[in-house]
Amino acid sequence: MARVGPGRARGSRRGRSQRRPPTWEISDSDAEGPAGSEADSEAAARARAPAEERGAAAQALRLLRPEQAVRRLVVRVDPAILEDAGADILMEALGTLGCEYQVEPQCPARSLRWCRVKPDPCPRSPCPWMSPQVPPEVWAADEQDLLLLLEPEEFLQGVVQLTQICGPTCSVPWVPPESHACPHLAVIGLDAYLWSRQPSTQEMRQPKNPAVACAELAVGWPEVEEALVLLQLWANLDVLLVASWQELSQHVCAFTKALAQRPFRQHRESQAFSFCVAGRWAAGEQVARDGTGLRGAWRQQITQFNRVSPAVAEAVVSAFPSPRLLQQAYAACSTEQERLALLADLPVEAGEGVRPRRVGPDLSRRIYLFLTTTDPDLLLDLGS
């Protein structure tokens, strides 16, 4: 009986340790109540914030990509443009591009207007205490780009007005004064129209009223070129002269692609020095406030010369640990030839079995000229 008792005691203790429920242990944090859980949840939310912010920033940048931004561009086409037989080429090109186009009355008539649809919802930072990664103005709708199509005769009538009464009181003939858009003009077939107005040989032989002949020849290419210069310099307005609807469609597609790239370029330009990263420069030498690293920067500067190995640069740095010491040595020389050859005989450390060598007169001359010359156009390397 005496031997059995300890065995039972051990088995009993083992049984109690296996059946002990974990709920018997009472944590001190239970007394804190809901306040502790709220603090823990806020801390967990702040811990998740960087990951969520990175995800929101990545999503916003994806929407800024040109291939995504072109899907949010809407080209509003005036119904008067569709009356032309060649307008089908333009509409087919817009459909192939992937952007949306809508047929709506525009002011002025026969114009195309581009607008940008803001994403819904607009990507912002998920945390209220963090600023959004993409400025809101990048998502702003852009309705200032407008392309106005003109008939050749209508364009020439405006050319006459520009070349005769151009001045501070003269407005652009084709654009309403109250318009706040930045229009671009496009004229299809102007060259062919001007050639068709020139009289043929038979018509030149027939007598004609001088007033009618003068009116027909009042506007030609010299007047058109003068008007183009006036529009560019005075009104900051460019004119696109195309021969067919095919060329116009290519220009509209290229302009639409450029507008799709604009948000991404604006966001990239808003990031100050985005190409600079924190930490050590990839190809440089970090220099501390106490001067640590200056020797390495001086060595690396010497290796930037052509045909200079690290062993040769180390030989120069070992003899003159800083540019100031080398300049003082140059000042102590009595002749110019002595300064030019000051570094020529410095030994360069070589491995076993390699014939010893020197820095040489060429590098000695180049380093001397680099530290002392005042001519910014001086060619240091005569072998290049």
GROMACS .gro file of C-alpha atoms in nm:
model
  384
    1MET     CA    1   0.000   0.000   0.000
    2ALA     CA    2   0.292   0.225   0.075
    3ARG     CA    3   0.426   0.172  -0.281
    4VAL     CA    4   0.099   0.231  -0.454
    5GLY     CA    5   0.026   0.566  -0.293
    6PRO     CA    6   0.298   0.769  -0.463
    7GLY     CA    7   0.207   0.621  -0.800
    8ARG     CA    8  -0.153   0.725  -0.755
    9ALA     CA    9  -0.041   1.067  -0.641
   10ARG     CA   10   0.169   1.111  -0.951
   11GLY     CA   11  -0.111   0.993  -1.176
   12SER     CA   12  -0.352   1.225  -1.001
   13ARG     CA   13  -0.125   1.524  -1.051
   14ARG     CA   14  -0.079   1.432  -1.417
   15GLY     CA   15  -0.453   1.406  -1.462
   16ARG     CA   16  -0.516   1.745  -1.302
   17SER     CA   17  -0.258   1.912  -1.530
   18GLN     CA   18  -0.427   1.771  -1.839
   19ARG     CA   19  -0.783   1.860  -1.734
   20ARG     CA   20  -0.706   2.209  -1.610
   21PRO     CA   21  -0.912   2.452  -1.818
   22PRO     CA   22  -0.734   2.766  -1.941
   23THR     CA   23  -1.021   2.986  -1.818
   24TRP     CA   24  -0.898   2.953  -1.459
   25GLU     CA   25  -0.625   3.212  -1.530
   26ILE     CA   26  -0.754   3.565  -1.487
   27SER     CA   27  -0.575   3.843  -1.679
   28ASP     CA   28  -0.518   4.183  -1.526
   29SER     CA   29  -0.632   4.347  -1.849
   30ASP     CA   30  -0.990   4.230  -1.791
   31ALA     CA   31  -1.032   4.494  -1.527
   32GLU     CA   32  -0.962   4.772  -1.776
   33GLY     CA   33  -1.299   4.730  -1.946
   34PRO     CA   34  -1.387   4.865  -2.294
   35ALA     CA   35  -1.125   5.141  -2.285
   36GLY     CA   36  -0.842   4.893  -2.321
   37SER     CA   37  -1.005   4.720  -2.618
   38GLU     CA   38  -1.060   5.054  -2.793
   39ALA     CA   39  -0.694   5.147  -2.746
   40ASP     CA   40  -0.587   4.808  -2.880
   41SER     CA   41  -0.813   4.842  -3.185
   42GLU     CA   42  -0.685   5.193  -3.255
   43ALA     CA   43  -0.325   5.072  -3.228
   44ALA     CA   44  -0.403   4.782  -3.459
   45ALA     CA   45  -0.567   5.022  -3.706
   46ARG     CA   46  -0.262   5.245  -3.700
   47ALA     CA   47  -0.042   4.941  -3.755
   48ARG     CA   48  -0.249   4.843  -4.057
   49ALA     CA   49  -0.251   5.200  -4.189
   50PRO     CA   50   0.083   5.188  -4.379
   51ALA     CA   51  -0.020   4.873  -4.565
   52GLU     CA   52  -0.364   5.013  -4.646
   53GLU     CA   53  -0.213   5.344  -4.753
   54ARG     CA   54   0.030   5.167  -4.984
   55GLY     CA   55  -0.257   4.973  -5.134
   56ALA     CA   56  -0.464   5.288  -5.189
   57ALA     CA   57  -0.165   5.466  -5.342
   58ALA     CA   58  -0.101   5.175  -5.575
   59GLN     CA   59  -0.467   5.176  -5.681
   60ALA     CA   60  -0.457   5.552  -5.743
   61LEU     CA   61  -0.139   5.524  -5.949
   62ARG     CA   62  -0.294   5.245  -6.155
   63LEU     CA   63  -0.584   5.475  -6.240
   64LEU     CA   64  -0.336   5.744  -6.344
   65ARG     CA   65  -0.168   5.518  -6.598
   66PRO     CA   66  -0.232   5.630  -6.959
   67GLU     CA   67  -0.393   5.299  -7.054
   68GLN     CA   68  -0.641   5.345  -6.768
   69ALA     CA   69  -0.682   5.721  -6.801
   70VAL     CA   70  -0.781   5.700  -7.168
   71ARG     CA   71  -1.091   5.504  -7.065
   72ARG     CA   72  -1.208   5.798  -6.852
   73LEU     CA   73  -1.172   6.049  -7.135
   74VAL     CA   74  -1.493   6.155  -7.306
   75VAL     CA   75  -1.487   6.323  -7.647
   76ARG     CA   76  -1.800   6.531  -7.705
   77VAL     CA   77  -1.872   6.566  -8.075
   78ASP     CA   78  -2.103   6.831  -8.214
   79PRO     CA   79  -2.380   6.683  -8.435
   80ALA     CA   80  -2.293   6.922  -8.719
   81ILE     CA   81  -1.965   6.733  -8.770
   82LEU     CA   82  -2.152   6.413  -8.850
   83GLU     CA   83  -2.312   6.579  -9.151
   84ASP     CA   84  -1.983   6.551  -9.337
   85ALA     CA   85  -1.926   6.229  -9.531
   86GLY     CA   86  -1.576   6.183  -9.387
   87ALA     CA   87  -1.688   6.201  -9.025
   88ASP     CA   88  -1.724   5.821  -9.014
   89ILE     CA   89  -1.345   5.792  -9.029
   90LEU     CA   90  -1.313   6.009  -8.718
   91MET     CA   91  -1.577   5.820  -8.522
   92GLU     CA   92  -1.424   5.486  -8.614
   93ALA     CA   93  -1.081   5.605  -8.498
   94LEU     CA   94  -1.224   5.719  -8.163
   95GLY     CA   95  -1.390   5.381  -8.116
   96THR     CA   96  -1.065   5.199  -8.187
   97LEU     CA   97  -0.878   5.418  -7.939
   98GLY     CA   98  -1.086   5.293  -7.646
   99CYS     CA   99  -1.218   5.624  -7.518
  100GLU     CA  100  -1.586   5.718  -7.491
  101TYR     CA  101  -1.743   5.965  -7.730
  102GLN     CA  102  -2.078   6.139  -7.705
  103VAL     CA  103  -2.273   6.333  -7.970
  104GLU     CA  104  -2.390   6.652  -7.800
  105PRO     CA  105  -2.443   7.010  -7.922
  106GLN     CA  106  -2.132   7.216  -7.857
  107CYS     CA  107  -2.058   7.587  -7.854
  108PRO     CA  108  -1.920   7.685  -8.097
  109ALA     CA  109  -2.071   7.449  -8.351
  110ARG     CA  110  -1.859   7.193  -8.542
  111SER     CA  111  -1.625   7.143  -8.247
  112LEU     CA  112  -1.490   6.858  -8.037
  113ARG     CA  113  -1.441   6.895  -7.663
  114TRP     CA  114  -1.247   6.666  -7.427
  115CYS     CA  115  -1.346   6.614  -7.066
  116ARG     CA  116  -1.215   6.384  -6.797
  117VAL     CA  117  -1.442   6.169  -6.580
  118LYS     CA  118  -1.338   6.158  -6.215
  119PRO     CA  119  -1.314   5.804  -6.069
  120ASP     CA  120  -1.604   5.710  -5.843
  121PRO     CA  121  -1.511   5.689  -5.568
  122CYS     CA  122  -1.202   5.908  -5.597
  123PRO     CA  123  -0.901   5.715  -5.456
  124ARG     CA  124  -0.790   5.871  -5.130
  125SER     CA  125  -0.592   5.764  -4.829
  126PRO     CA  126  -0.790   5.518  -4.613
  127CYS     CA  127  -0.684   5.684  -4.287
  128PRO     CA  128  -0.811   6.029  -4.182
  129TRP     CA  129  -0.482   6.122  -4.020
  130MET     CA  130  -0.287   6.063  -4.344
  131SER     CA  131  -0.286   6.292  -4.647
  132PRO     CA  132  -0.399   6.152  -4.984
  133GLN     CA  133  -0.128   6.023  -5.211
  134VAL     CA  134  -0.277   6.183  -5.524
  135PRO     CA  135  -0.371   6.554  -5.512
  136PRO     CA  136  -0.742   6.616  -5.578
  137GLU     CA  137  -0.664   6.860  -5.859
  138VAL     CA  138  -0.517   6.574  -6.061
  139TRP     CA  139  -0.864   6.418  -6.080
  140ALA     CA  140  -1.031   6.746  -6.172
  141ALA     CA  141  -1.235   6.745  -6.491
  142ASP     CA  142  -1.051   6.912  -6.776
  143GLU     CA  143  -1.287   7.082  -7.021
  144GLN     CA  144  -1.054   7.350  -7.156
  145ASP     CA  145  -0.940   7.157  -7.464
  146LEU     CA  146  -1.145   7.219  -7.774
  147LEU     CA  147  -1.090   7.154  -8.144
  148LEU     CA  148  -1.293   7.366  -8.385
  149LEU     CA  149  -1.337   7.242  -8.743
  150LEU     CA  150  -1.362   7.513  -9.008
  151GLU     CA  151  -1.457   7.502  -9.371
  152PRO     CA  152  -1.191   7.650  -9.602
  153GLU     CA  153  -1.419   7.936  -9.710
  154GLU     CA  154  -1.506   8.019  -9.349
  155PHE     CA  155  -1.139   8.019  -9.254
  156LEU     CA  156  -1.046   8.249  -9.542
  157GLN     CA  157  -1.315   8.497  -9.443
  158GLY     CA  158  -1.160   8.517  -9.098
  159VAL     CA  159  -0.815   8.557  -9.254
  160VAL     CA  160  -0.935   8.868  -9.436
  161GLN     CA  161  -1.063   9.012  -9.111
  162LEU     CA  162  -0.738   8.937  -8.928
  163THR     CA  163  -0.505   9.081  -9.190
  164GLN     CA  164  -0.706   9.401  -9.230
  165ILE     CA  165  -0.820   9.504  -8.881
  166CYS     CA  166  -0.591   9.309  -8.650
  167GLY     CA  167  -0.523   9.490  -8.325
  168PRO     CA  168  -0.612   9.508  -7.956
  169THR     CA  169  -0.981   9.554  -8.033
  170CYS     CA  170  -0.995   9.264  -8.277
  171SER     CA  171  -1.112   8.926  -8.151
  172VAL     CA  172  -1.059   8.584  -8.301
  173PRO     CA  173  -1.323   8.563  -8.575
  174TRP     CA  174  -1.427   8.200  -8.518
  175VAL     CA  175  -1.436   8.187  -8.137
  176PRO     CA  176  -1.704   8.363  -7.927
  177PRO     CA  177  -1.555   8.629  -7.694
  178GLU     CA  178  -1.729   8.476  -7.390
  179SER     CA  179  -1.566   8.137  -7.446
  180HIS     CA  180  -1.318   8.039  -7.174
  181ALA     CA  181  -1.183   7.733  -7.354
  182CYS     CA  182  -0.845   7.708  -7.521
  183PRO     CA  183  -0.944   7.622  -7.877
  184HIS     CA  184  -0.742   7.472  -8.157
  185LEU     CA  185  -0.844   7.524  -8.516
  186ALA     CA  186  -0.847   7.260  -8.788
  187VAL     CA  187  -0.909   7.322  -9.157
  188ILE     CA  188  -0.958   7.030  -9.396
  189GLY     CA  189  -0.863   7.070  -9.762
  190LEU     CA  190  -0.747   7.433  -9.760
  191ASP     CA  191  -0.468   7.370 -10.011
  192ALA     CA  192  -0.704   7.204 -10.258
  193TYR     CA  193  -0.956   7.483 -10.210
  194LEU     CA  194  -0.700   7.755 -10.288
  195TRP     CA  195  -0.583   7.571 -10.598
  196SER     CA  196  -0.941   7.535 -10.720
  197ARG     CA  197  -0.991   7.911 -10.693
  198GLN     CA  198  -0.703   7.988 -10.925
  199PRO     CA  199  -0.827   8.075 -11.275
  200SER     CA  200  -0.752   7.832 -11.557
  201THR     CA  201  -0.582   7.929 -11.882
  202GLN     CA  202  -0.914   7.959 -12.068
  203GLU     CA  203  -1.064   8.175 -11.794
  204MET     CA  204  -0.760   8.404 -11.800
  205ARG     CA  205  -0.812   8.467 -12.171
  206GLN     CA  206  -1.175   8.569 -12.123
  207PRO     CA  207  -1.236   8.928 -12.008
  208LYS     CA  208  -1.377   8.954 -11.657
  209ASN     CA  209  -1.495   9.231 -11.433
  210PRO     CA  210  -1.183   9.363 -11.252
  211ALA     CA  211  -1.372   9.395 -10.921
  212VAL     CA  212  -1.472   9.028 -10.927
  213ALA     CA  213  -1.120   8.916 -11.019
  214CYS     CA  214  -0.969   9.124 -10.740
  215ALA     CA  215  -1.212   8.977 -10.487
  216GLU     CA  216  -1.128   8.621 -10.591
  217LEU     CA  217  -0.753   8.676 -10.562
  218ALA     CA  218  -0.771   8.879 -10.240
  219VAL     CA  219  -0.667   8.583 -10.021
  220GLY     CA  220  -0.386   8.348 -10.111
  221TRP     CA  221  -0.107   8.161  -9.936
  222PRO     CA  222   0.083   8.480  -9.840
  223GLU     CA  223  -0.223   8.611  -9.655
  224VAL     CA  224  -0.284   8.270  -9.496
  225GLU     CA  225   0.075   8.252  -9.369
  226GLU     CA  226   0.047   8.605  -9.231
  227ALA     CA  227  -0.274   8.510  -9.050
  228LEU     CA  228  -0.112   8.196  -8.904
  229VAL     CA  229   0.170   8.404  -8.759
  230LEU     CA  230  -0.074   8.655  -8.612
  231LEU     CA  231  -0.283   8.380  -8.454
  232GLN     CA  232   0.022   8.215  -8.302
  233LEU     CA  233   0.190   8.529  -8.164
  234TRP     CA  234  -0.106   8.751  -8.085
  235ALA     CA  235  -0.384   8.507  -7.987
  236ASN     CA  236  -0.168   8.204  -7.888
  237LEU     CA  237  -0.384   7.995  -8.119
  238ASP     CA  238  -0.250   7.718  -8.339
  239VAL     CA  239  -0.412   7.606  -8.664
  240LEU     CA  240  -0.398   7.254  -8.802
  241LEU     CA  241  -0.409   7.229  -9.180
  242VAL     CA  242  -0.488   6.878  -9.300
  243ALA     CA  243  -0.567   6.739  -9.642
  244SER     CA  244  -0.818   6.470  -9.544
  245TRP     CA  245  -1.029   6.332  -9.264
  246GLN     CA  246  -0.775   6.055  -9.224
  247GLU     CA  247  -0.508   6.306  -9.118
  248LEU     CA  248  -0.756   6.478  -8.888
  249SER     CA  249  -0.841   6.146  -8.722
  250GLN     CA  250  -0.473   6.073  -8.662
  251HIS     CA  251  -0.428   6.414  -8.500
  252VAL     CA  252  -0.735   6.369  -8.277
  253CYS     CA  253  -0.614   6.027  -8.161
  254ALA     CA  254  -0.265   6.159  -8.087
  255PHE     CA  255  -0.412   6.452  -7.894
  256THR     CA  256  -0.637   6.218  -7.695
  257LYS     CA  257  -0.342   5.998  -7.601
  258ALA     CA  258  -0.149   6.306  -7.487
  259LEU     CA  259  -0.441   6.408  -7.264
  260ALA     CA  260  -0.450   6.058  -7.117
  261GLN     CA  261  -0.083   6.090  -7.019
  262ARG     CA  262  -0.129   6.433  -6.859
  263PRO     CA  263  -0.253   6.321  -6.510
  264PHE     CA  264   0.036   6.079  -6.464
  265ARG     CA  265   0.289   6.345  -6.569
  266GLN     CA  266   0.133   6.600  -6.333
  267HIS     CA  267   0.147   6.357  -6.042
  268ARG     CA  268   0.508   6.264  -6.122
  269GLU     CA  269   0.612   6.629  -6.146
  270SER     CA  270   0.438   6.708  -5.816
  271GLN     CA  271   0.668   6.464  -5.635
  272ALA     CA  272   0.970   6.678  -5.545
  273PHE     CA  273   1.288   6.500  -5.648
  274SER     CA  274   1.123   6.161  -5.674
  275PHE     CA  275   1.439   6.021  -5.831
  276CYS     CA  276   1.636   6.082  -5.507
  277VAL     CA  277   1.627   5.811  -5.244
  278ALA     CA  278   1.725   5.831  -4.881
  279GLY     CA  279   2.049   5.670  -4.774
  280ARG     CA  280   2.385   5.628  -4.936
  281TRP     CA  281   2.429   5.745  -5.293
  282ALA     CA  282   2.467   5.451  -5.530
  283ALA     CA  283   2.788   5.575  -5.693
  284GLY     CA  284   2.913   5.819  -5.429
  285GLU     CA  285   3.085   5.827  -5.095
  286GLN     CA  286   2.905   5.924  -4.779
  287VAL     CA  287   3.084   6.200  -4.585
  288ALA     CA  288   3.007   6.263  -4.218
  289ARG     CA  289   3.017   6.594  -4.035
  290ASP     CA  290   3.346   6.505  -3.869
  291GLY     CA  291   3.514   6.453  -4.207
  292THR     CA  292   3.491   6.077  -4.216
  293GLY     CA  293   3.469   5.970  -4.577
  294LEU     CA  294   3.658   6.262  -4.734
  295ARG     CA  295   3.950   6.038  -4.816
  296GLY     CA  296   3.721   5.796  -4.997
  297ALA     CA  297   3.557   6.084  -5.189
  298TRP     CA  298   3.901   6.212  -5.291
  299ARG     CA  299   3.998   5.862  -5.408
  300GLN     CA  300   3.678   5.825  -5.608
  301GLN     CA  301   3.730   6.164  -5.770
  302ILE     CA  302   4.068   6.051  -5.901
  303THR     CA  303   3.919   5.731  -6.042
  304GLN     CA  304   3.690   5.944  -6.260
  305PHE     CA  305   3.986   6.030  -6.481
  306ASN     CA  306   4.023   5.812  -6.789
  307ARG     CA  307   4.247   5.504  -6.761
  308VAL     CA  308   4.290   5.528  -6.384
  309SER     CA  309   4.259   5.211  -6.180
  310PRO     CA  310   4.175   5.196  -5.806
  311ALA     CA  311   4.536   5.099  -5.733
  312VAL     CA  312   4.669   5.411  -5.905
  313ALA     CA  313   4.415   5.630  -5.721
  314GLU     CA  314   4.517   5.470  -5.391
  315ALA     CA  315   4.880   5.554  -5.463
  316VAL     CA  316   4.795   5.924  -5.506
  317VAL     CA  317   4.571   5.929  -5.198
  318SER     CA  318   4.834   5.757  -4.985
  319ALA     CA  319   5.089   6.025  -5.072
  320PHE     CA  320   4.844   6.319  -5.050
  321PRO     CA  321   4.535   6.229  -4.844
  322SER     CA  322   4.347   6.546  -4.946
  323PRO     CA  323   4.338   6.792  -5.239
  324ARG     CA  324   4.452   7.072  -5.005
  325LEU     CA  325   4.773   6.887  -4.920
  326LEU     CA  326   4.840   6.831  -5.290
  327GLN     CA  327   4.784   7.198  -5.368
  328GLN     CA  328   5.026   7.293  -5.091
  329ALA     CA  329   5.283   7.060  -5.247
  330TYR     CA  330   5.230   7.229  -5.583
  331ALA     CA  331   5.284   7.568  -5.421
  332ALA     CA  332   5.614   7.448  -5.272
  333CYS     CA  333   5.751   7.352  -5.617
  334SER     CA  334   5.980   7.606  -5.782
  335THR     CA  335   5.918   7.533  -6.151
  336GLU     CA  336   5.624   7.440  -6.371
  337GLN     CA  337   5.794   7.119  -6.486
  338GLU     CA  338   5.838   7.010  -6.128
  339ARG     CA  339   5.467   7.061  -6.061
  340LEU     CA  340   5.366   6.868  -6.372
  341ALA     CA  341   5.583   6.569  -6.272
  342LEU     CA  342   5.513   6.578  -5.899
  343LEU     CA  343   5.304   6.259  -5.900
  344ALA     CA  344   5.479   6.079  -6.183
  345ASP     CA  345   5.720   5.872  -5.968
  346LEU     CA  346   5.471   5.761  -5.703
  347PRO     CA  347   5.485   5.378  -5.678
  348VAL     CA  348   5.166   5.183  -5.742
  349GLU     CA  349   5.109   4.874  -5.530
  350ALA     CA  350   5.101   4.560  -5.741
  351GLY     CA  351   5.042   4.196  -5.668
  352GLU     CA  352   5.299   3.919  -5.652
  353GLY     CA  353   5.468   3.843  -5.980
  354VAL     CA  354   5.360   4.176  -6.134
  355ARG     CA  355   5.624   4.423  -6.238
  356PRO     CA  356   5.612   4.738  -6.024
  357ARG     CA  357   5.490   5.051  -6.194
  358ARG     CA  358   5.442   5.422  -6.130
  359VAL     CA  359   5.158   5.671  -6.158
  360GLY     CA  360   5.318   5.812  -6.472
  361PRO     CA  361   5.364   6.162  -6.618
  362ASP     CA  362   5.033   6.168  -6.806
  363LEU     CA  363   4.810   6.130  -6.500
  364SER     CA  364   5.040   6.359  -6.301
  365ARG     CA  365   4.990   6.630  -6.563
  366ARG     CA  366   4.613   6.583  -6.577
  367ILE     CA  367   4.565   6.601  -6.199
  368TYR     CA  368   4.782   6.914  -6.182
  369LEU     CA  369   4.583   7.090  -6.455
  370PHE     CA  370   4.255   6.980  -6.299
  371LEU     CA  371   4.342   7.140  -5.963
  372THR     CA  372   4.510   7.457  -6.090
  373THR     CA  373   4.370   7.563  -6.428
  374THR     CA  374   4.126   7.851  -6.465
  375ASP     CA  375   4.023   7.762  -6.822
  376PRO     CA  376   3.687   7.578  -6.818
  377ASP     CA  377   3.734   7.460  -7.179
  378LEU     CA  378   4.080   7.308  -7.126
  379LEU     CA  379   4.110   6.951  -7.255
  380LEU     CA  380   4.279   6.744  -6.985
  381ASP     CA  381   4.298   6.411  -7.166
  382LEU     CA  382   4.514   6.444  -7.477
  383GLY     CA  383   4.454   6.080  -7.568
  384SER     CA  384   4.074   6.115  -7.608
   0.00000   0.00000   0.00000
